[in-house]
Amino acid sequence: MPTERGDRILRWLRIGTLILPTVIALVWSYQLWQSHLSATIATNRQTAELLSQHFLRVIQTKRLLLDQIDRILDEHPDMEAEALHRRLAQLDAGLKFTTSLGVMDAQGNMIAGSRTYPLQANLSHRSYFQTLLQADTIVLDRVMLWPANRDALVLAKRRSGEDFQGVLTAASDTERLALFMQEIAAQPGSSAALLRTDGKVLLRHIIDEPPYSVPRNAPPMQIIAQSDAGVYDGPGYSDGVSRYYAVRRIGDLPLFAVTGVSKASVRDAWILDVIPITLFFLVTAILGFFASTQASQLLQAERALRRTAIAQQQLDEANRLARFRETLFKELNHRVRNNLMMVQGLMRLRGREAPEAKTVLEEIEQRVWAISEVHNILYNSQEYGAVDFGAFIRTLCNNPAIVPPEAAISLDYDIEPVPMGISIAMPAALIVLELLSNTMKHAFVGREGGRISVSLKHLGHAAEIRVRDDGIGYEGAGSRRSGLQLINGLLGQLRGTITFHKQNGTTAIVTIPLDETPPAEDAQPAEETAAASETPPP
């Protein structure tokens, strides 16, 4: 159990040296990615706020100029166009992002401009003019200025008064504005744009890129419809580059600043940060796995050597003990056989001294011989604790004391090898001996000779013994002690059976189970059985 537990600990340690650094690397990489993403979104929000503030100042400057022009026109409603041009030029001078200032009447005719005089043009077709004709608001649009033919971002408002009296404009050079936006979007793949609430992108960080419109259901339009600020991610509508975007309203104007950071740049920055620590954890995992594997192999090798030494020691001890037991067992059987032979000799001597007890002593002597012979076969057997019962029957049939040659009785046998345990072989030997003895005593009374056949068959889990004679059977045996009660008692111990068939003699069929089972509860002890009187079969 401790060995199995140690193996499990080493196995989990070896697996842990790979899994733990990997899990730590994955968790750390995920947290680093979240940190990069959070920092990107936060920085992008700040950039959108910066762009919003910048354009708010530019537009507020333009609104102040337009308010000042409106006051001049209110104070001098009859000012000549040339004088108005000079005043506009004075206001325009020195302004960084201003391209021109302009005034037009209610019909869209240019009255004066800050850069060109005289002006003879009608701009009523401009979309900002049409919007202001319908509503008093602030309009931002991108147009080509006339007559300079310059790309400009125009802020337009109505002249003050109850009725529509005209439009005031302040234009800014888009190239200068785009240059500033390029500084905002200096990182590769970044972008900056001005988005109007109707979906028109007025200006991007790319110089000379024309304006375009985004769909009404686009993410930035959804943010504009719900809030003054927000974030989203997706592909750019003009270039298809996937970015993280931030949206911010510019003051109270219908205009939003939109900034974007390329997802690829965020991913590349994350990869540059994650590679060193990942390599560190990878090397740590490999070294840890290698070290734990080496330790496990060394421990297993040491354990294998120890087990081999213990196994060899146990094997040597088992072999020594087996040899000792074999020698002891054979010596025991040899001594038992010698003692039985001594008893047999004493009974033979006693029979000569007491002729009246000779018959009884001869029967007992035969039984002792049978037991002795089983021990002899067991002593010479190669199988520990078992005998070949067929060898015993052959010895029994060839014993002249059982079938004397002068009796003119022939005996043949058909014997198969049947291994038996010693606890079965002893009573089985006595049973066969009793059957042969009874046959010799009672089957051929009044006859000069006869024939006896003995067979032994292996039936798998049982042995079948047949003893057949061509004599007169057991009729007329009278009160002779036939030994059948002894046979029945021994069969009771073995849980065996015996049947008799009388046709042209008598055949006794004995079946003995070969599995060593405990004696039946109703079986008589051997001593009582041996002393019991024998009765002939019915």
Coordinates of C-alpha atoms in Angstrom, one line a residue:
M1 CA 0.0 0.0 0.0
P2 CA 2.8 2.5 0.8
T3 CA 4.5 1.6 -2.5
E4 CA 1.3 2.2 -4.5
R5 CA 0.7 5.5 -2.7
G6 CA 4.3 6.6 -3.4
D7 CA 3.8 5.6 -7.1
R8 CA 0.7 7.7 -7.2
I9 CA 2.4 10.6 -5.6
L10 CA 5.3 10.4 -8.1
R11 CA 2.9 10.0 -11.0
W12 CA 0.9 13.1 -10.0
L13 CA 4.1 15.0 -9.3
R14 CA 5.3 14.2 -12.8
I15 CA 2.0 15.2 -14.3
G16 CA 1.9 18.3 -12.1
T17 CA 5.3 19.5 -13.4
L18 CA 3.7 19.8 -16.8
I19 CA 0.2 20.9 -15.9
L20 CA 0.9 23.4 -13.2
P21 CA 3.3 25.6 -15.2
T22 CA 1.0 25.3 -18.2
V23 CA -2.0 26.4 -16.2
I24 CA 0.0 29.2 -14.7
A25 CA 1.2 30.3 -18.1
L26 CA -2.3 30.2 -19.5
V27 CA -3.8 32.1 -16.6
W28 CA -1.0 34.7 -16.7
S29 CA -1.3 35.0 -20.5
Y30 CA -5.1 35.6 -20.2
Q31 CA -4.7 38.1 -17.4
L32 CA -1.9 39.9 -19.4
W33 CA -4.3 39.9 -22.5
Q34 CA -7.0 41.4 -20.3
S35 CA -4.6 44.0 -19.0
H36 CA -3.5 44.9 -22.6
L37 CA -7.1 45.1 -23.7
S38 CA -8.1 47.3 -20.8
A39 CA -5.1 49.5 -21.2
T40 CA -5.9 49.8 -25.0
I41 CA -9.5 50.7 -24.4
A42 CA -8.6 53.2 -21.7
T43 CA -5.9 54.8 -23.9
N44 CA -8.3 54.9 -26.8
R45 CA -10.9 56.7 -24.8
Q46 CA -8.3 59.3 -23.7
T47 CA -7.3 59.7 -27.4
A48 CA -10.9 60.2 -28.5
E49 CA -11.3 62.7 -25.6
L50 CA -8.1 64.5 -26.8
L51 CA -9.3 64.7 -30.4
S52 CA -12.7 65.9 -29.2
Q53 CA -11.2 68.6 -27.1
H54 CA -9.0 69.8 -29.9
F55 CA -11.7 70.0 -32.5
L56 CA -14.0 71.6 -29.9
R57 CA -11.4 74.5 -29.4
V58 CA -11.1 74.9 -33.2
I59 CA -14.8 75.0 -33.7
Q60 CA -15.4 77.3 -30.7
T61 CA -12.8 79.7 -32.2
K62 CA -14.8 79.6 -35.5
R63 CA -18.1 80.2 -33.7
L64 CA -16.6 83.2 -31.9
L65 CA -15.5 84.6 -35.2
L66 CA -18.9 84.0 -36.7
D67 CA -20.6 85.6 -33.7
Q68 CA -18.2 88.6 -34.0
I69 CA -19.1 88.9 -37.7
D70 CA -22.8 88.7 -36.8
R71 CA -22.3 91.7 -34.4
I72 CA -20.5 93.7 -37.0
L73 CA -23.3 93.2 -39.5
D74 CA -25.9 94.1 -36.8
E75 CA -24.0 97.3 -35.9
H76 CA -23.3 98.3 -39.6
P77 CA -26.2 97.0 -41.7
D78 CA -25.2 99.3 -44.6
M79 CA -21.5 98.4 -44.6
E80 CA -20.1 98.2 -48.1
A81 CA -18.8 94.9 -49.4
E82 CA -15.2 96.1 -49.7
A83 CA -15.2 97.4 -46.1
L84 CA -16.7 94.1 -44.9
H85 CA -14.0 92.2 -46.8
R86 CA -11.3 94.2 -45.0
R87 CA -12.9 93.6 -41.6
L88 CA -13.1 89.8 -42.4
A89 CA -9.5 89.8 -43.5
Q90 CA -8.5 91.4 -40.2
L91 CA -10.3 88.8 -38.2
D92 CA -8.8 85.9 -40.3
A93 CA -5.3 87.1 -40.0
G94 CA -3.0 84.9 -37.9
L95 CA -5.5 82.1 -37.3
K96 CA -3.8 78.7 -37.6
F97 CA -6.6 76.5 -38.9
T98 CA -8.8 79.1 -40.6
T99 CA -8.9 79.1 -44.4
S100 CA -11.5 81.8 -45.0
L101 CA -14.5 83.6 -43.6
G102 CA -17.5 84.4 -45.7
V103 CA -20.9 86.2 -45.7
M104 CA -23.8 85.4 -48.0
D105 CA -27.3 86.9 -48.3
A106 CA -30.7 85.1 -48.0
Q107 CA -30.5 84.1 -51.7
G108 CA -27.1 82.4 -51.3
N109 CA -25.1 85.2 -53.0
M110 CA -21.6 85.8 -51.6
I111 CA -21.4 89.3 -50.1
A112 CA -17.8 89.2 -48.9
G113 CA -15.0 86.9 -48.1
S114 CA -11.8 87.2 -46.0
R115 CA -9.4 86.0 -48.7
T116 CA -10.9 87.2 -52.1
Y117 CA -12.5 90.4 -53.2
P118 CA -14.8 90.9 -55.1
L119 CA -16.8 87.6 -55.0
Q120 CA -19.5 86.9 -57.4
A121 CA -21.0 83.5 -56.6
N122 CA -24.2 81.9 -55.6
L123 CA -23.8 79.1 -53.0
S124 CA -27.4 78.4 -52.3
H125 CA -26.9 74.8 -53.6
R126 CA -24.7 73.9 -50.7
S127 CA -26.2 71.4 -48.4
Y128 CA -25.3 73.5 -45.3
F129 CA -27.2 76.5 -46.8
Q130 CA -30.2 74.4 -47.5
T131 CA -30.1 73.0 -43.9
L132 CA -29.8 76.5 -42.4
L133 CA -32.6 77.7 -44.6
Q134 CA -34.9 75.2 -42.8
A135 CA -33.5 75.4 -39.2
D136 CA -31.5 77.7 -37.0
T137 CA -28.6 75.5 -36.0
I138 CA -24.8 74.9 -36.4
V139 CA -23.8 73.0 -39.5
L140 CA -20.5 71.3 -40.2
D141 CA -19.7 70.1 -43.8
R142 CA -16.8 69.4 -46.0
V143 CA -16.8 71.3 -49.3
M144 CA -14.5 72.6 -52.1
L145 CA -14.0 76.3 -51.6
W146 CA -14.6 78.7 -54.5
P147 CA -12.7 80.2 -56.3
A148 CA -9.6 78.8 -54.6
N149 CA -10.8 75.2 -55.2
R150 CA -9.4 74.0 -51.8
D151 CA -10.7 71.2 -49.7
A152 CA -12.1 72.6 -46.5
L153 CA -14.2 71.8 -43.4
V154 CA -16.9 74.5 -43.1
L155 CA -18.7 75.7 -40.0
A156 CA -21.9 77.6 -41.0
K157 CA -24.6 79.4 -39.0
R158 CA -27.5 81.8 -39.7
R159 CA -27.2 85.5 -39.4
S160 CA -29.1 86.7 -36.4
G161 CA -32.6 88.1 -36.8
E162 CA -36.2 86.9 -36.8
D163 CA -36.2 86.2 -40.5
F164 CA -33.6 84.3 -42.6
Q165 CA -31.1 87.0 -43.6
G166 CA -28.2 84.9 -44.8
V167 CA -25.4 82.6 -43.8
L168 CA -22.0 83.1 -42.1
T169 CA -19.2 80.6 -42.8
A170 CA -15.8 79.8 -41.4
A171 CA -13.7 77.3 -43.3
S172 CA -10.6 75.3 -42.2
D173 CA -8.0 73.6 -44.3
T174 CA -8.6 69.8 -44.2
E175 CA -4.9 69.1 -44.8
R176 CA -3.9 70.8 -41.6
L177 CA -6.6 69.1 -39.6
A178 CA -5.7 65.7 -41.1
L179 CA -2.0 66.3 -40.1
F180 CA -3.0 66.8 -36.5
M181 CA -5.2 63.6 -36.7
Q182 CA -2.2 61.7 -38.0
E183 CA -0.3 62.7 -34.9
I184 CA -3.2 61.3 -32.9
A185 CA -3.2 58.0 -34.9
A186 CA 0.6 57.7 -35.1
Q187 CA 0.6 54.0 -34.1
P188 CA 0.5 51.6 -37.1
G189 CA -3.0 50.6 -37.9
S190 CA -4.6 53.3 -35.8
S191 CA -7.2 55.7 -37.1
A192 CA -8.9 59.0 -36.2
A193 CA -12.1 60.5 -37.8
L194 CA -14.8 63.1 -37.4
L195 CA -18.3 61.5 -37.7
R196 CA -21.5 63.5 -38.1
T197 CA -24.7 62.4 -36.5
D198 CA -26.2 61.6 -39.9
G199 CA -23.4 59.0 -40.5
K200 CA -21.2 61.1 -42.7
V201 CA -17.5 60.8 -42.0
L202 CA -16.3 64.3 -42.7
L203 CA -12.6 63.8 -42.1
R204 CA -10.0 61.1 -41.4
H205 CA -6.3 61.0 -40.6
I206 CA -5.6 60.2 -44.2
I207 CA -4.9 63.3 -46.3
D208 CA -7.1 63.7 -49.4
E209 CA -9.4 60.8 -48.5
P210 CA -12.9 61.9 -49.6
P211 CA -15.8 61.8 -47.1
Y212 CA -18.1 58.8 -47.0
S213 CA -21.1 57.6 -45.0
V214 CA -21.6 54.6 -42.7
P215 CA -24.8 52.6 -42.4
R216 CA -27.4 53.7 -39.9
N217 CA -27.2 50.3 -38.1
A218 CA -23.4 50.5 -37.7
P219 CA -22.0 50.2 -34.2
P220 CA -20.8 53.8 -34.0
M221 CA -24.3 55.0 -35.1
Q222 CA -25.9 52.9 -32.4
I223 CA -23.6 54.5 -29.8
I224 CA -24.3 58.0 -31.1
A225 CA -28.1 57.3 -30.9
Q226 CA -27.8 56.3 -27.2
S227 CA -24.9 58.1 -25.6
D228 CA -22.3 60.8 -25.9
A229 CA -19.4 58.3 -25.6
G230 CA -18.8 54.6 -26.0
V231 CA -16.5 51.8 -27.4
Y232 CA -16.9 49.0 -29.9
D233 CA -14.7 46.8 -32.1
G234 CA -15.0 45.8 -35.7
P235 CA -13.6 46.4 -39.2
G236 CA -13.1 49.9 -40.5
Y237 CA -15.6 50.9 -43.2
S238 CA -13.0 52.5 -45.5
D239 CA -10.1 50.1 -45.1
G240 CA -11.5 46.9 -43.5
V241 CA -8.8 46.9 -40.7
S242 CA -10.1 45.3 -37.5
R243 CA -9.8 47.8 -34.6
Y244 CA -10.9 48.7 -31.1
Y245 CA -12.8 52.0 -31.4
A246 CA -13.7 54.8 -29.0
V247 CA -16.4 57.4 -29.8
R248 CA -16.8 60.8 -28.1
R249 CA -19.1 63.8 -28.8
I250 CA -17.5 67.1 -29.5
G251 CA -19.1 69.5 -27.1
D252 CA -22.8 70.0 -27.9
L253 CA -22.3 69.8 -31.6
P254 CA -23.7 67.1 -33.9
L255 CA -20.2 65.8 -34.4
F256 CA -18.2 62.9 -32.8
A257 CA -14.5 62.1 -32.6
V258 CA -13.8 58.5 -33.4
T259 CA -10.4 56.9 -32.7
G260 CA -9.3 53.3 -33.4
V261 CA -6.4 51.1 -32.4
S262 CA -5.5 48.1 -34.6
K263 CA -6.3 44.7 -33.0
A264 CA -3.2 43.3 -34.7
S265 CA -1.0 45.9 -32.9
V266 CA -2.5 45.0 -29.6
R267 CA -2.0 41.3 -30.3
D268 CA 1.6 41.8 -31.4
A269 CA 2.3 43.8 -28.2
W270 CA 0.7 41.1 -26.1
I271 CA 2.7 38.4 -27.9
L272 CA 6.0 40.2 -27.3
D273 CA 5.2 40.4 -23.6
V274 CA 3.9 36.9 -23.2
I275 CA 6.6 35.0 -25.1
P276 CA 9.4 35.4 -22.5
I277 CA 7.3 34.3 -19.5
T278 CA 5.8 31.5 -21.6
L279 CA 9.2 30.2 -22.6
F280 CA 10.2 30.4 -18.9
F281 CA 7.3 28.3 -17.8
L282 CA 7.8 25.9 -20.7
V283 CA 11.5 25.4 -19.8
T284 CA 10.4 25.0 -16.1
A285 CA 7.8 22.4 -17.0
I286 CA 10.3 20.4 -19.2
L287 CA 13.0 20.5 -16.5
G288 CA 10.5 19.6 -13.8
F289 CA 9.1 16.7 -15.8
F290 CA 12.6 15.4 -16.7
A291 CA 13.7 15.7 -13.1
S292 CA 10.6 13.9 -11.7
T293 CA 10.9 11.2 -14.4
Q294 CA 14.5 10.6 -13.5
A295 CA 13.6 10.4 -9.8
S296 CA 10.8 8.1 -10.5
Q297 CA 12.9 5.8 -12.7
L298 CA 15.7 5.7 -10.0
L299 CA 13.2 5.0 -7.3
Q300 CA 11.5 2.2 -9.4
A301 CA 14.9 0.7 -10.2
E302 CA 15.9 0.7 -6.6
R303 CA 12.5 -0.8 -5.7
A304 CA 12.9 -3.4 -8.4
L305 CA 16.3 -4.4 -7.1
R306 CA 14.9 -4.7 -3.6
R307 CA 11.9 -6.7 -4.8
T308 CA 14.3 -9.0 -6.8
A309 CA 16.5 -9.6 -3.8
I310 CA 13.5 -10.3 -1.5
A311 CA 11.9 -12.5 -4.1
Q312 CA 15.1 -14.5 -4.6
Q313 CA 15.4 -14.8 -0.8
Q314 CA 11.8 -16.0 -0.5
L315 CA 12.3 -18.4 -3.5
D316 CA 15.4 -19.9 -1.9
E317 CA 13.6 -20.2 1.4
A318 CA 10.6 -21.8 -0.3
N319 CA 12.8 -24.3 -2.1
R320 CA 14.6 -25.2 1.0
L321 CA 11.3 -25.6 2.9
A322 CA 9.8 -27.6 0.0
R323 CA 12.9 -30.0 -0.1
F324 CA 12.7 -30.3 3.7
R325 CA 9.0 -31.1 3.6
E326 CA 9.4 -33.6 0.8
T327 CA 12.2 -35.4 2.6
L328 CA 10.2 -35.3 5.8
F329 CA 7.0 -36.5 4.1
K330 CA 8.8 -39.4 2.4
E331 CA 10.6 -40.3 5.6
L332 CA 7.2 -40.3 7.4
N333 CA 5.6 -42.6 4.8
H334 CA 8.7 -44.8 4.9
R335 CA 8.5 -45.1 8.7
V336 CA 4.7 -45.7 8.5
R337 CA 5.1 -48.4 6.0
N338 CA 7.9 -50.1 8.0
N339 CA 5.7 -49.9 11.1
L340 CA 2.8 -51.4 9.2
M341 CA 5.0 -54.2 7.9
M342 CA 6.2 -54.8 11.4
V343 CA 2.6 -55.1 12.6
Q344 CA 1.9 -57.4 9.7
G345 CA 4.8 -59.6 10.6
L346 CA 3.7 -59.7 14.3
M347 CA 0.2 -60.7 13.2
R348 CA 1.5 -63.5 11.0
L349 CA 3.6 -64.8 13.9
R350 CA 0.6 -64.6 16.2
G351 CA -1.4 -66.5 13.7
R352 CA 1.0 -69.4 13.8
E353 CA 0.9 -69.4 17.6
A354 CA -2.9 -69.2 17.8
P355 CA -4.4 -71.3 15.0
E356 CA -8.0 -70.5 16.2
A357 CA -7.4 -66.7 15.4
K358 CA -5.5 -67.3 12.1
T359 CA -8.4 -66.4 9.8
V360 CA -9.2 -63.1 11.6
L361 CA -5.5 -62.2 11.7
E362 CA -5.0 -62.9 8.0
E363 CA -7.9 -60.6 7.2
I364 CA -6.4 -57.9 9.4
E365 CA -3.0 -58.6 7.9
Q366 CA -4.3 -58.1 4.4
R367 CA -5.8 -54.7 5.3
V368 CA -2.6 -53.6 7.0
W369 CA -0.8 -54.7 3.8
A370 CA -3.1 -52.6 1.7
I371 CA -2.5 -49.5 3.8
S372 CA 1.2 -50.2 3.7
E373 CA 1.2 -50.5 0.0
V374 CA -0.6 -47.2 -0.5
H375 CA 2.2 -45.6 1.6
N376 CA 4.8 -47.3 -0.5
I377 CA 3.3 -46.0 -3.7
L378 CA 3.0 -42.5 -2.1
Y379 CA 6.6 -42.7 -1.0
N380 CA 7.7 -43.4 -4.6
S381 CA 5.4 -40.9 -6.2
Q382 CA 6.6 -37.7 -7.8
E383 CA 3.4 -35.9 -6.8
Y384 CA 3.2 -34.6 -3.3
G385 CA 0.3 -36.0 -1.3
A386 CA -1.3 -38.0 -4.2
V387 CA -1.0 -41.6 -5.6
D388 CA -1.8 -43.3 -8.8
F389 CA -4.6 -45.6 -7.6
G390 CA -4.2 -47.8 -10.8
A391 CA -0.7 -48.7 -9.6
F392 CA -2.2 -49.9 -6.3
I393 CA -4.8 -52.1 -8.0
R394 CA -2.2 -53.7 -10.3
T395 CA -0.1 -54.5 -7.2
L396 CA -3.1 -55.8 -5.4
C397 CA -4.2 -58.1 -8.3
N398 CA -0.6 -59.4 -8.6
N399 CA -0.3 -60.2 -4.9
P400 CA -0.4 -64.1 -4.5
A401 CA -1.7 -63.6 -1.0
I402 CA -4.9 -62.3 -2.4
V403 CA -5.4 -64.7 -5.3
P404 CA -3.2 -67.8 -4.6
P405 CA -1.9 -69.6 -7.7
E406 CA -3.1 -73.0 -6.4
A407 CA -6.7 -71.7 -6.4
A408 CA -7.0 -72.1 -10.2
I409 CA -8.7 -68.7 -10.4
S410 CA -7.6 -66.4 -13.2
L411 CA -7.6 -62.6 -12.6
D412 CA -7.3 -60.0 -15.3
Y413 CA -7.6 -56.2 -15.0
D414 CA -8.2 -53.1 -17.2
I415 CA -6.7 -50.2 -15.3
E416 CA -6.5 -46.5 -16.1
P417 CA -4.2 -44.1 -14.3
V418 CA -6.3 -42.3 -11.7
P419 CA -4.6 -39.8 -9.3
M420 CA -6.1 -39.8 -5.8
G421 CA -5.4 -37.9 -2.7
I422 CA -4.1 -39.9 0.3
S423 CA -7.4 -39.3 2.2
I424 CA -9.3 -41.0 -0.6
A425 CA -6.8 -43.6 -1.6
M426 CA -6.6 -45.3 1.8
P427 CA -10.3 -46.1 2.2
A428 CA -10.6 -46.9 -1.6
A429 CA -7.8 -49.4 -1.2
L430 CA -9.6 -51.1 1.6
I431 CA -12.8 -51.2 -0.4
V432 CA -11.1 -52.9 -3.4
L433 CA -9.3 -55.3 -1.0
E434 CA -12.6 -56.3 0.7
L435 CA -14.4 -56.8 -2.7
L436 CA -11.6 -59.1 -3.9
S437 CA -11.4 -61.0 -0.6
N438 CA -15.2 -61.5 -0.4
T439 CA -15.2 -62.7 -4.0
M440 CA -12.4 -65.2 -3.3
K441 CA -14.2 -66.4 -0.2
H442 CA -17.8 -66.7 -1.5
A443 CA -18.0 -66.6 -5.3
F444 CA -16.4 -70.0 -6.0
V445 CA -17.7 -72.2 -3.2
G446 CA -17.9 -75.8 -4.5
R447 CA -16.0 -75.0 -7.7
E448 CA -12.5 -75.8 -8.6
G449 CA -11.8 -72.5 -10.4
G450 CA -13.2 -69.3 -12.0
R451 CA -12.4 -65.9 -13.4
I452 CA -12.3 -62.5 -11.8
S453 CA -12.1 -59.2 -13.8
V454 CA -11.1 -55.8 -12.2
S455 CA -11.4 -52.5 -14.0
L456 CA -10.6 -48.9 -13.0
K457 CA -12.0 -45.9 -15.1
H458 CA -11.4 -42.2 -14.8
L459 CA -14.8 -40.4 -15.1
G460 CA -13.5 -36.9 -14.7
H461 CA -14.6 -35.9 -11.2
A462 CA -15.0 -39.6 -10.1
A463 CA -13.4 -43.0 -10.3
E464 CA -15.4 -46.1 -11.2
I465 CA -14.2 -49.5 -9.9
R466 CA -15.7 -52.8 -11.2
V467 CA -15.1 -56.2 -9.7
R468 CA -16.7 -59.0 -11.7
D469 CA -16.7 -62.8 -11.2
D470 CA -18.3 -65.8 -13.0
G471 CA -19.0 -67.6 -9.8
I472 CA -22.2 -68.5 -7.9
G473 CA -22.6 -65.1 -6.2
Y474 CA -23.2 -64.6 -2.5
E475 CA -26.1 -66.9 -2.1
G476 CA -25.6 -69.5 0.5
A477 CA -23.1 -67.3 2.4
G478 CA -25.4 -67.6 5.4
S479 CA -24.0 -65.8 8.4
R480 CA -20.5 -65.4 6.9
R481 CA -19.1 -62.0 7.5
S482 CA -18.9 -60.7 4.0
G483 CA -17.2 -57.3 4.8
L484 CA -20.0 -55.4 3.0
Q485 CA -20.7 -53.4 6.2
L486 CA -17.1 -52.3 6.2
I487 CA -17.4 -51.3 2.5
N488 CA -20.6 -49.3 3.1
G489 CA -19.0 -47.5 6.0
L490 CA -15.9 -46.6 4.0
L491 CA -18.1 -45.5 1.1
G492 CA -20.0 -43.3 3.5
Q493 CA -16.8 -41.6 4.4
L494 CA -16.0 -41.0 0.7
R495 CA -19.6 -40.2 -0.3
G496 CA -19.4 -43.0 -2.8
T497 CA -21.9 -45.6 -4.0
I498 CA -21.9 -49.4 -4.7
T499 CA -24.3 -51.4 -6.8
F500 CA -24.5 -55.1 -7.6
H501 CA -25.5 -56.9 -10.8
K502 CA -26.1 -60.6 -10.7
Q503 CA -26.0 -62.2 -14.2
N504 CA -23.6 -65.1 -14.8
G505 CA -21.9 -64.2 -11.7
T506 CA -21.8 -61.0 -9.7
T507 CA -20.5 -57.5 -10.7
A508 CA -19.9 -54.9 -8.0
I509 CA -19.7 -51.3 -9.3
V510 CA -18.2 -48.7 -7.0
T511 CA -18.2 -45.0 -7.8
I512 CA -15.9 -42.7 -5.7
P513 CA -15.8 -38.9 -6.1
L514 CA -12.3 -37.6 -6.5
D515 CA -12.8 -34.2 -4.8
E516 CA -11.7 -34.5 -1.2
T517 CA -14.9 -33.7 0.8
P518 CA -15.5 -34.1 4.5
P519 CA -17.0 -37.4 5.7
A520 CA -20.8 -37.7 5.7
E521 CA -22.4 -36.9 9.1
D522 CA -24.0 -40.4 9.2
A523 CA -20.8 -42.3 8.2
Q524 CA -19.5 -44.7 10.8
P525 CA -16.0 -44.2 12.2
A526 CA -13.4 -46.5 10.8
E527 CA -12.8 -48.3 14.1
E528 CA -16.5 -49.1 14.5
T529 CA -16.9 -50.1 10.9
A530 CA -13.9 -52.5 11.1
A531 CA -15.3 -54.1 14.2
A532 CA -18.9 -54.4 12.9
S533 CA -20.4 -57.7 11.8
E534 CA -20.6 -58.2 8.1
T535 CA -23.8 -59.2 6.4
P536 CA -24.3 -60.6 2.9
P537 CA -26.2 -58.5 0.3
P538 CA -29.8 -59.1 -0.1

